[in-house]
PDB file of C-alpha atoms in Angstrom:
ATOM      1  CA  MET H 113      15.608 -71.246-108.471  1.00 45.00           C
ATOM      2  CA  ALA H 114      13.707 -72.352-104.925  1.00 49.00           C
ATOM      3  CA  PRO H 115      10.427 -71.266-104.406  1.00 50.00           C
ATOM      4  CA  MET H 116       9.549 -68.316-101.412  1.00 53.00           C
ATOM      5  CA  SER H 117       8.871 -69.313 -98.016  1.00 47.00           C
ATOM      6  CA  THR H 118       5.656 -68.230 -95.895  1.00 44.00           C
ATOM      7  CA  ASN H 119       5.264 -68.830 -92.720  1.00 38.00           C
ATOM      8  CA  PRO H 120       2.375 -70.719 -93.022  1.00 35.00           C
ATOM      9  CA  PRO H 121       2.622 -71.963 -96.262  1.00 34.00           C
ATOM     10  CA  ASP H 122      -0.580 -72.252 -97.266  1.00 35.00           C
ATOM     11  CA  LEU H 123      -0.763 -68.372 -97.253  1.00 34.00           C
ATOM     12  CA  ARG H 124       1.369 -67.835-100.127  1.00 38.00           C
ATOM     13  CA  PRO H 125      -0.869 -66.512-103.391  1.00 40.00           C
ATOM     14  CA  ASP H 126       0.988 -69.442-104.979  1.00 38.00           C
ATOM     15  CA  LEU H 127      -0.301 -72.111-103.187  1.00 38.00           C
ATOM     16  CA  ALA H 128      -3.529 -70.389-101.658  1.00 38.00           C
ATOM     17  CA  ARG H 129      -6.104 -69.864-104.038  1.00 36.00           C
ATOM     18  CA  ALA H 130      -5.194 -66.301-103.555  1.00 39.00           C
ATOM     19  CA  ARG H 131      -6.822 -63.289-106.038  1.00 45.00           C
ATOM     20  CA  VAL H 132      -3.710 -62.280-107.403  1.00 51.00           C
ATOM     21  CA  THR H 133      -4.215 -63.097-111.591  1.00 52.00           C
ATOM     22  CA  ASP H 134      -1.896 -59.953-112.773  1.00 55.00           C
ATOM     23  CA  THR H 135      -0.363 -61.040-116.255  1.00 54.00           C
ATOM     24  CA  SER H 136       2.630 -59.401-116.506  1.00 64.00           C
ATOM     25  CA  ARG H 137       3.240 -57.181-120.200  1.00 68.00           C
ATOM     26  CA  ALA H 138       7.066 -56.056-121.734  1.00 71.00           C
ATOM     27  CA  GLY H 139       8.223 -54.023-119.594  1.00 79.00           C
ATOM     28  CA  GLN H 140       6.679 -53.945-116.267  1.00 86.00           C
ATOM     29  CA  PRO H 141       8.563 -54.220-113.099  1.00 92.00           C
ATOM     30  CA  THR H 142       7.585 -56.735-110.495  1.00 92.00           C
ATOM     31  CA  ILE H 143       8.042 -57.183-106.944  1.00 93.00           C
ATOM     32  CA  GLY H 144       8.051 -60.655-104.983  1.00 92.00           C
ATOM     33  CA  MET H 145       6.480 -60.489-101.012  1.00 92.00           C
ATOM     34  CA  VAL H 146       7.580 -62.975 -98.260  1.00 93.00           C
ATOM     35  CA  SER H 147       4.997 -62.378 -95.653  1.00 91.00           C
ATOM     36  CA  LEU H 148       6.180 -64.408 -92.435  1.00 92.00           C
ATOM     37  CA  GLY H 149       4.582 -64.215 -88.721  1.00 88.00           C
ATOM     38  CA  CYS H 150       0.519 -63.400 -87.574  1.00 89.00           C
ATOM     39  CA  PRO H 151      -2.447 -62.469 -89.651  1.00 90.00           C
ATOM     40  CA  LYS H 152      -1.796 -58.656 -88.987  1.00 90.00           C
ATOM     41  CA  ALA H 153       1.328 -58.911 -91.114  1.00 90.00           C
ATOM     42  CA  LEU H 154      -0.145 -60.495 -94.155  1.00 91.00           C
ATOM     43  CA  VAL H 155      -2.569 -57.829 -94.416  1.00 92.00           C
ATOM     44  CA  ASP H 156      -0.044 -55.087 -94.389  1.00 92.00           C
ATOM     45  CA  SER H 157       1.816 -57.770 -97.024  1.00 92.00           C
ATOM     46  CA  GLU H 158      -1.444 -56.987 -99.493  1.00 91.00           C
ATOM     47  CA  ARG H 159      -2.082 -53.545 -98.562  1.00 91.00           C
ATOM     48  CA  ILE H 160       1.569 -52.689 -99.900  1.00 93.00           C
ATOM     49  CA  LEU H 161       0.724 -55.503-102.414  1.00 92.00           C
ATOM     50  CA  THR H 162      -2.109 -53.351-103.927  1.00 90.00           C
ATOM     51  CA  ARG H 163      -0.566 -49.837-103.418  1.00 90.00           C
ATOM     52  CA  LEU H 164       2.675 -51.400-105.692  1.00 91.00           C
ATOM     53  CA  ARG H 165       0.003 -52.993-108.234  1.00 87.00           C
ATOM     54  CA  ALA H 166      -1.500 -49.658-108.487  1.00 84.00           C
ATOM     55  CA  GLU H 167       1.385 -47.946-109.338  1.00 86.00           C
ATOM     56  CA  GLY H 168       1.420 -50.540-112.163  1.00 85.00           C
ATOM     57  CA  TYR H 169       3.469 -53.222-110.867  1.00 90.00           C
ATOM     58  CA  GLY H 170       3.943 -57.038-110.732  1.00 88.00           C
ATOM     59  CA  ILE H 171       3.985 -59.704-108.725  1.00 89.00           C
ATOM     60  CA  SER H 172       6.023 -62.026-109.038  1.00 88.00           C
ATOM     61  CA  HIS H 173       5.406 -65.643-107.144  1.00 83.00           C
ATOM     62  CA  ASP H 174       9.179 -66.881-107.377  1.00 84.00           C
ATOM     63  CA  TYR H 175      12.397 -65.674-106.833  1.00 87.00           C
ATOM     64  CA  SER H 176      14.109 -65.656-110.539  1.00 82.00           C
ATOM     65  CA  GLY H 177      10.051 -63.310-111.773  1.00 83.00           C
ATOM     66  CA  ALA H 178      10.778 -60.502-108.853  1.00 91.00           C
ATOM     67  CA  ASP H 179      13.485 -57.543-110.041  1.00 94.00           C
ATOM     68  CA  ALA H 180      12.916 -57.131-105.871  1.00 95.00           C
ATOM     69  CA  VAL H 181      11.342 -58.770-102.909  1.00 95.00           C
ATOM     70  CA  ILE H 182      10.087 -57.686 -99.648  1.00 95.00           C
ATOM     71  CA  VAL H 183      10.498 -59.695 -97.297  1.00 95.00           C
ATOM     72  CA  ASN H 184       7.926 -58.757 -93.391  1.00 95.00           C
ATOM     73  CA  THR H 185       9.112 -59.554 -90.990  1.00 94.00           C
ATOM     74  CA  CYS H 186       7.750 -61.310 -87.407  1.00 92.00           C
ATOM     75  CA  GLY H 187       9.776 -60.299 -84.273  1.00 90.00           C
ATOM     76  CA  PHE H 188       7.869 -61.678 -81.619  1.00 87.00           C
ATOM     77  CA  LEU H 189       9.974 -64.821 -80.278  1.00 89.00           C
ATOM     78  CA  ASP H 190      13.319 -65.797 -81.037  1.00 91.00           C
ATOM     79  CA  SER H 191      12.059 -68.541 -82.940  1.00 93.00           C
ATOM     80  CA  ALA H 192       9.973 -66.374 -85.956  1.00 92.00           C
ATOM     81  CA  LYS H 193      13.723 -63.756 -85.311  1.00 94.00           C
ATOM     82  CA  ALA H 194      15.825 -66.769 -86.522  1.00 94.00           C
ATOM     83  CA  GLU H 195      12.828 -67.794 -89.033  1.00 93.00           C
ATOM     84  CA  SER H 196      13.045 -63.595 -90.399  1.00 94.00           C
ATOM     85  CA  LEU H 197      16.854 -64.249 -90.467  1.00 96.00           C
ATOM     86  CA  GLU H 198      16.888 -67.269 -92.508  1.00 94.00           C
ATOM     87  CA  ALA H 199      14.545 -65.934 -94.968  1.00 94.00           C
ATOM     88  CA  ILE H 200      15.966 -62.650 -95.766  1.00 95.00           C
ATOM     89  CA  GLY H 201      19.272 -64.837 -96.526  1.00 95.00           C
ATOM     90  CA  GLU H 202      16.950 -67.027 -98.311  1.00 93.00           C
ATOM     91  CA  ALA H 203      16.488 -63.902-100.419  1.00 93.00           C
ATOM     92  CA  LEU H 204      19.221 -62.370-100.873  1.00 95.00           C
ATOM     93  CA  LYS H 205      20.588 -65.546-102.101  1.00 94.00           C
ATOM     94  CA  GLU H 206      18.198 -66.652-104.812  1.00 92.00           C
ATOM     95  CA  ASN H 207      17.074 -63.037-105.832  1.00 94.00           C
ATOM     96  CA  GLY H 208      20.038 -60.968-104.138  1.00 94.00           C
ATOM     97  CA  ARG H 209      17.367 -57.407-104.069  1.00 95.00           C
ATOM     98  CA  VAL H 210      15.881 -57.451-100.873  1.00 96.00           C
ATOM     99  CA  ILE H 211      13.779 -54.536 -98.888  1.00 97.00           C
ATOM    100  CA  VAL H 212      12.711 -55.803 -95.165  1.00 97.00           C
ATOM    101  CA  THR H 213      10.220 -54.576 -93.295  1.00 96.00           C
ATOM    102  CA  GLY H 214       7.838 -55.725 -90.887  1.00 94.00           C
ATOM    103  CA  CYS H 215       8.364 -55.975 -87.185  1.00 93.00           C
ATOM    104  CA  LEU H 216      12.035 -57.015 -87.003  1.00 95.00           C
ATOM    105  CA  GLY H 217      12.083 -53.384 -88.863  1.00 94.00           C
ATOM    106  CA  ALA H 218      11.430 -52.358 -85.837  1.00 92.00           C
ATOM    107  CA  GLU H 219      15.400 -53.044 -85.199  1.00 93.00           C
ATOM    108  CA  PRO H 220      17.050 -52.264 -87.795  1.00 95.00           C
ATOM    109  CA  GLU H 221      20.685 -52.648 -86.682  1.00 96.00           C
ATOM    110  CA  TYR H 222      19.521 -56.428 -85.643  1.00 96.00           C
ATOM    111  CA  ILE H 223      18.668 -56.961 -89.150  1.00 97.00           C
ATOM    112  CA  THR H 224      22.010 -55.274 -91.110  1.00 97.00           C
ATOM    113  CA  GLY H 225      23.941 -56.817 -88.593  1.00 97.00           C
ATOM    114  CA  VAL H 226      23.392 -60.482 -89.784  1.00 97.00           C
ATOM    115  CA  HIS H 227      22.584 -59.035 -94.039  1.00 98.00           C
ATOM    116  CA  PRO H 228      24.496 -56.296 -94.341  1.00 97.00           C
ATOM    117  CA  LYS H 229      23.057 -56.443 -98.511  1.00 97.00           C
ATOM    118  CA  VAL H 230      19.713 -55.622 -98.006  1.00 98.00           C
ATOM    119  CA  LEU H 231      18.425 -52.280 -99.414  1.00 97.00           C
ATOM    120  CA  ALA H 232      16.535 -50.929 -96.685  1.00 97.00           C
ATOM    121  CA  VAL H 233      15.019 -52.034 -93.232  1.00 97.00           C
ATOM    122  CA  THR H 234      11.384 -50.488 -92.117  1.00 96.00           C
ATOM    123  CA  GLY H 235       9.350 -50.906 -89.080  1.00 92.00           C
ATOM    124  CA  PRO H 236       5.581 -52.094 -89.034  1.00 88.00           C
ATOM    125  CA  HIS H 237       2.881 -50.748 -91.415  1.00 84.00           C
ATOM    126  CA  GLN H 238       5.488 -48.487 -92.505  1.00 90.00           C
ATOM    127  CA  TYR H 239       3.629 -48.770 -95.839  1.00 90.00           C
ATOM    128  CA  GLU H 240       5.190 -45.389 -96.910  1.00 92.00           C
ATOM    129  CA  GLN H 241       8.698 -45.929 -96.564  1.00 95.00           C
ATOM    130  CA  VAL H 242       7.937 -49.649 -98.165  1.00 96.00           C
ATOM    131  CA  LEU H 243       6.567 -48.031-101.185  1.00 94.00           C
ATOM    132  CA  ASP H 244       9.531 -45.544-101.604  1.00 95.00           C
ATOM    133  CA  ALA H 245      12.340 -47.992-100.928  1.00 96.00           C
ATOM    134  CA  VAL H 246      10.821 -49.367-103.987  1.00 96.00           C
ATOM    135  CA  HIS H 247      10.113 -47.004-105.986  1.00 95.00           C
ATOM    136  CA  GLY H 248      14.951 -46.413-105.169  1.00 95.00           C
ATOM    137  CA  ALA H 249      15.164 -50.482-106.022  1.00 95.00           C
ATOM    138  CA  VAL H 250      12.638 -50.375-108.792  1.00 94.00           C
ATOM    139  CA  PRO H 251      11.302 -47.858-110.699  1.00 91.00           C
ATOM    140  CA  PRO H 252       7.733 -47.930-111.270  1.00 84.00           C
ATOM    141  CA  SER H 253       7.282 -48.216-115.444  1.00 76.00           C
ATOM    142  CA  PRO H 254       3.197 -48.042-115.859  1.00 64.00           C
ATOM    143  CA  ASP H 255       0.530 -48.418-118.301  1.00 63.00           C
ATOM    144  CA  PRO H 256      -1.253 -44.729-118.446  1.00 58.00           C
ATOM    145  CA  PHE H 257      -4.096 -46.959-120.700  1.00 55.00           C
ATOM    146  CA  VAL H 258      -3.894 -50.214-118.039  1.00 53.00           C
ATOM    147  CA  ASP H 259      -2.231 -49.508-114.589  1.00 50.00           C
ATOM    148  CA  LEU H 260      -3.486 -46.283-113.446  1.00 50.00           C
ATOM    149  CA  LEU H 261      -7.073 -47.892-113.517  1.00 50.00           C
ATOM    150  CA  PRO H 262      -8.618 -47.855-109.987  1.00 51.00           C
ATOM    151  CA  ALA H 263      -6.386 -51.383-108.590  1.00 56.00           C
ATOM    152  CA  SER H 264      -8.572 -54.278-106.872  1.00 65.00           C
ATOM    153  CA  SER H 265      -7.259 -54.859-103.516  1.00 75.00           C
ATOM    154  CA  VAL H 266      -4.829 -57.799-103.416  1.00 80.00           C
ATOM    155  CA  LYS H 267      -5.617 -60.908-101.603  1.00 81.00           C
ATOM    156  CA  LEU H 268      -3.461 -63.702 -99.955  1.00 83.00           C
ATOM    157  CA  THR H 269      -6.115 -65.689 -98.660  1.00 84.00           C
ATOM    158  CA  PRO H 270      -8.299 -68.344-100.187  1.00 84.00           C
ATOM    159  CA  ARG H 271     -11.656 -66.769-102.167  1.00 83.00           C
ATOM    160  CA  HIS H 272     -13.683 -68.025 -99.033  1.00 88.00           C
ATOM    161  CA  TYR H 273     -12.511 -65.568 -96.508  1.00 89.00           C
ATOM    162  CA  SER H 274     -10.515 -62.782 -95.580  1.00 91.00           C
ATOM    163  CA  TYR H 275      -8.964 -61.314 -92.917  1.00 92.00           C
ATOM    164  CA  LEU H 276     -10.459 -57.750 -91.182  1.00 93.00           C
ATOM    165  CA  LYS H 277      -8.687 -55.369 -89.783  1.00 93.00           C
ATOM    166  CA  ILE H 278      -9.823 -52.992 -86.489  1.00 94.00           C
ATOM    167  CA  SER H 279      -7.196 -51.705 -84.920  1.00 94.00           C
ATOM    168  CA  GLU H 280      -3.641 -51.433 -84.575  1.00 90.00           C
ATOM    169  CA  GLY H 281      -1.009 -51.543 -81.049  1.00 90.00           C
ATOM    170  CA  CYS H 282      -1.920 -51.860 -77.842  1.00 92.00           C
ATOM    171  CA  ASN H 283      -1.926 -49.405 -74.739  1.00 92.00           C
ATOM    172  CA  HIS H 284      -0.830 -52.520 -72.025  1.00 91.00           C
ATOM    173  CA  LYS H 285       2.752 -52.555 -71.489  1.00 86.00           C
ATOM    174  CA  CYS H 286       2.640 -57.021 -70.182  1.00 89.00           C
ATOM    175  CA  LYS H 287       6.259 -57.343 -68.860  1.00 85.00           C
ATOM    176  CA  PHE H 288       6.572 -61.330 -70.845  1.00 85.00           C
ATOM    177  CA  CYS H 289       4.675 -59.278 -74.718  1.00 86.00           C
ATOM    178  CA  ILE H 290       7.228 -56.842 -76.876  1.00 84.00           C
ATOM    179  CA  ILE H 291       4.483 -55.608 -79.481  1.00 82.00           C
ATOM    180  CA  PRO H 292       3.357 -52.651 -77.990  1.00 85.00           C
ATOM    181  CA  ASP H 293       7.335 -51.160 -78.082  1.00 85.00           C
ATOM    182  CA  MET H 294       7.142 -53.249 -81.805  1.00 83.00           C
ATOM    183  CA  ARG H 295       3.350 -52.296 -83.116  1.00 85.00           C
ATOM    184  CA  GLY H 296       2.675 -49.359 -80.844  1.00 88.00           C
ATOM    185  CA  ARG H 297      -0.171 -47.848 -78.515  1.00 91.00           C
ATOM    186  CA  LEU H 298      -3.998 -48.649 -79.249  1.00 93.00           C
ATOM    187  CA  ALA H 299      -4.834 -46.657 -82.670  1.00 93.00           C
ATOM    188  CA  SER H 300      -8.617 -48.374 -84.220  1.00 94.00           C
ATOM    189  CA  ARG H 301      -9.952 -47.753 -87.133  1.00 93.00           C
ATOM    190  CA  PRO H 302     -13.264 -45.498 -87.974  1.00 94.00           C
ATOM    191  CA  ALA H 303     -16.712 -47.889 -87.240  1.00 93.00           C
ATOM    192  CA  PHE H 304     -17.457 -46.557 -90.610  1.00 93.00           C
ATOM    193  CA  ALA H 305     -14.229 -47.635 -92.398  1.00 93.00           C
ATOM    194  CA  VAL H 306     -14.439 -50.960 -91.106  1.00 93.00           C
ATOM    195  CA  MET H 307     -17.691 -51.762 -91.824  1.00 94.00           C
ATOM    196  CA  ARG H 308     -17.436 -49.923 -96.000  1.00 92.00           C
ATOM    197  CA  GLU H 309     -14.453 -52.901 -96.209  1.00 92.00           C
ATOM    198  CA  ALA H 310     -16.585 -55.504 -94.817  1.00 93.00           C
ATOM    199  CA  GLU H 311     -19.275 -54.987 -97.795  1.00 92.00           C
ATOM    200  CA  LYS H 312     -16.598 -54.112 -99.970  1.00 90.00           C
ATOM    201  CA  LEU H 313     -15.129 -58.562 -99.644  1.00 91.00           C
ATOM    202  CA  VAL H 314     -19.076 -59.534 -99.300  1.00 92.00           C
ATOM    203  CA  GLU H 315     -19.640 -58.189-102.831  1.00 90.00           C
ATOM    204  CA  ASN H 316     -16.728 -59.724-104.238  1.00 86.00           C
ATOM    205  CA  GLY H 317     -17.396 -63.576-102.945  1.00 89.00           C
ATOM    206  CA  VAL H 318     -15.765 -63.597 -99.521  1.00 91.00           C
ATOM    207  CA  ARG H 319     -18.650 -65.939 -97.172  1.00 92.00           C
ATOM    208  CA  GLU H 320     -15.852 -65.351 -93.365  1.00 92.00           C
ATOM    209  CA  LEU H 321     -14.413 -62.175 -92.172  1.00 93.00           C
ATOM    210  CA  LEU H 322     -12.144 -62.811 -89.661  1.00 93.00           C
ATOM    211  CA  VAL H 323     -11.418 -60.126 -87.229  1.00 94.00           C
ATOM    212  CA  ILE H 324      -8.161 -59.052 -86.294  1.00 92.00           C
ATOM    213  CA  SER H 325      -6.262 -56.875 -84.037  1.00 93.00           C
ATOM    214  CA  GLN H 326      -3.298 -56.354 -81.464  1.00 91.00           C
ATOM    215  CA  ASP H 327      -6.152 -55.840 -78.602  1.00 92.00           C
ATOM    216  CA  THR H 328      -9.679 -56.951 -80.072  1.00 93.00           C
ATOM    217  CA  SER H 329     -11.327 -55.807 -76.889  1.00 92.00           C
ATOM    218  CA  ALA H 330      -9.803 -52.644 -76.586  1.00 94.00           C
ATOM    219  CA  TYR H 331     -11.686 -51.229 -79.930  1.00 95.00           C
ATOM    220  CA  GLY H 332     -12.305 -47.801 -80.550  1.00 94.00           C
ATOM    221  CA  VAL H 333     -11.062 -47.403 -76.768  1.00 94.00           C
ATOM    222  CA  ASP H 334      -8.705 -44.880 -78.089  1.00 94.00           C
ATOM    223  CA  ILE H 335     -10.899 -42.321 -79.787  1.00 92.00           C
ATOM    224  CA  LYS H 336     -13.751 -43.041 -76.989  1.00 91.00           C
ATOM    225  CA  HIS H 337     -16.267 -44.977 -79.346  1.00 92.00           C
ATOM    226  CA  ALA H 338     -16.717 -42.196 -80.926  1.00 89.00           C
ATOM    227  CA  GLU H 339     -20.004 -42.796 -83.590  1.00 88.00           C
ATOM    228  CA  ASP H 340     -19.742 -41.520 -87.702  1.00 84.00           C
ATOM    229  CA  ARG H 341     -21.620 -42.369 -90.128  1.00 84.00           C
ATOM    230  CA  GLY H 342     -24.264 -43.922 -88.227  1.00 84.00           C
ATOM    231  CA  HIS H 343     -21.607 -46.182 -87.088  1.00 89.00           C
ATOM    232  CA  ARG H 344     -20.218 -46.753 -83.634  1.00 91.00           C
ATOM    233  CA  ALA H 345     -16.415 -47.564 -82.451  1.00 90.00           C
ATOM    234  CA  HIS H 346     -17.858 -50.543 -80.408  1.00 92.00           C
ATOM    235  CA  ILE H 347     -16.813 -53.799 -80.945  1.00 90.00           C
ATOM    236  CA  THR H 348     -20.490 -54.713 -80.335  1.00 89.00           C
ATOM    237  CA  ASP H 349     -22.092 -52.729 -82.531  1.00 88.00           C
ATOM    238  CA  LEU H 350     -19.466 -53.955 -84.903  1.00 85.00           C
ATOM    239  CA  ALA H 351     -20.756 -57.743 -84.653  1.00 83.00           C
ATOM    240  CA  ARG H 352     -24.198 -56.011 -84.488  1.00 82.00           C
ATOM    241  CA  ASP H 353     -24.017 -54.204 -87.995  1.00 74.00           C
TER     242      ASP H 353
END
């Protein structure tokens, strides 16, 4: 069986020194993940895998060990669309049970027109729909003595750094950019939630936090730079905190 393809390749969990340390047990359902595109999409992949692991799923690093494969796509450029379609085709060939999500998932007919055998197509940051699709394809089988304990976050980056997403979407309507159509309008995370995640990452050994979003300079504009629990939703305040 061929290894899973990703872009860039050093973000593969089995190549990067990522904290994916699951030990499979007998009868445990397993899911593979191919994550394409930008760091924002990678964070989405981490969140999906974290939720699945909390429900008792194992994480497979190759096609042969997975009961189904999630392909998190990119649709920003024509070349990215072509790469996403190629990755979906490879996953179908090597595994056969494929769930598609991500930015290209905003165009489901485009995907199913080329690959009609995919199990489901969901758009970007539609975590619940992805989980529903996984449940339908591979029902969870949790071990109540192990899997229902609070799960640690899945990280697909090397141990020394991590991405920290502060907002989703963009309010600008630049004619050359399709991101607002795919990712929606600006939705900033509460500042206290960003800080809490940052603190947990540092406690777990992360030395470098890479702040990401579609429009970092606009962080907090949509919530009028609200202050909550001692933290103000403004990029300069986050940097000082």
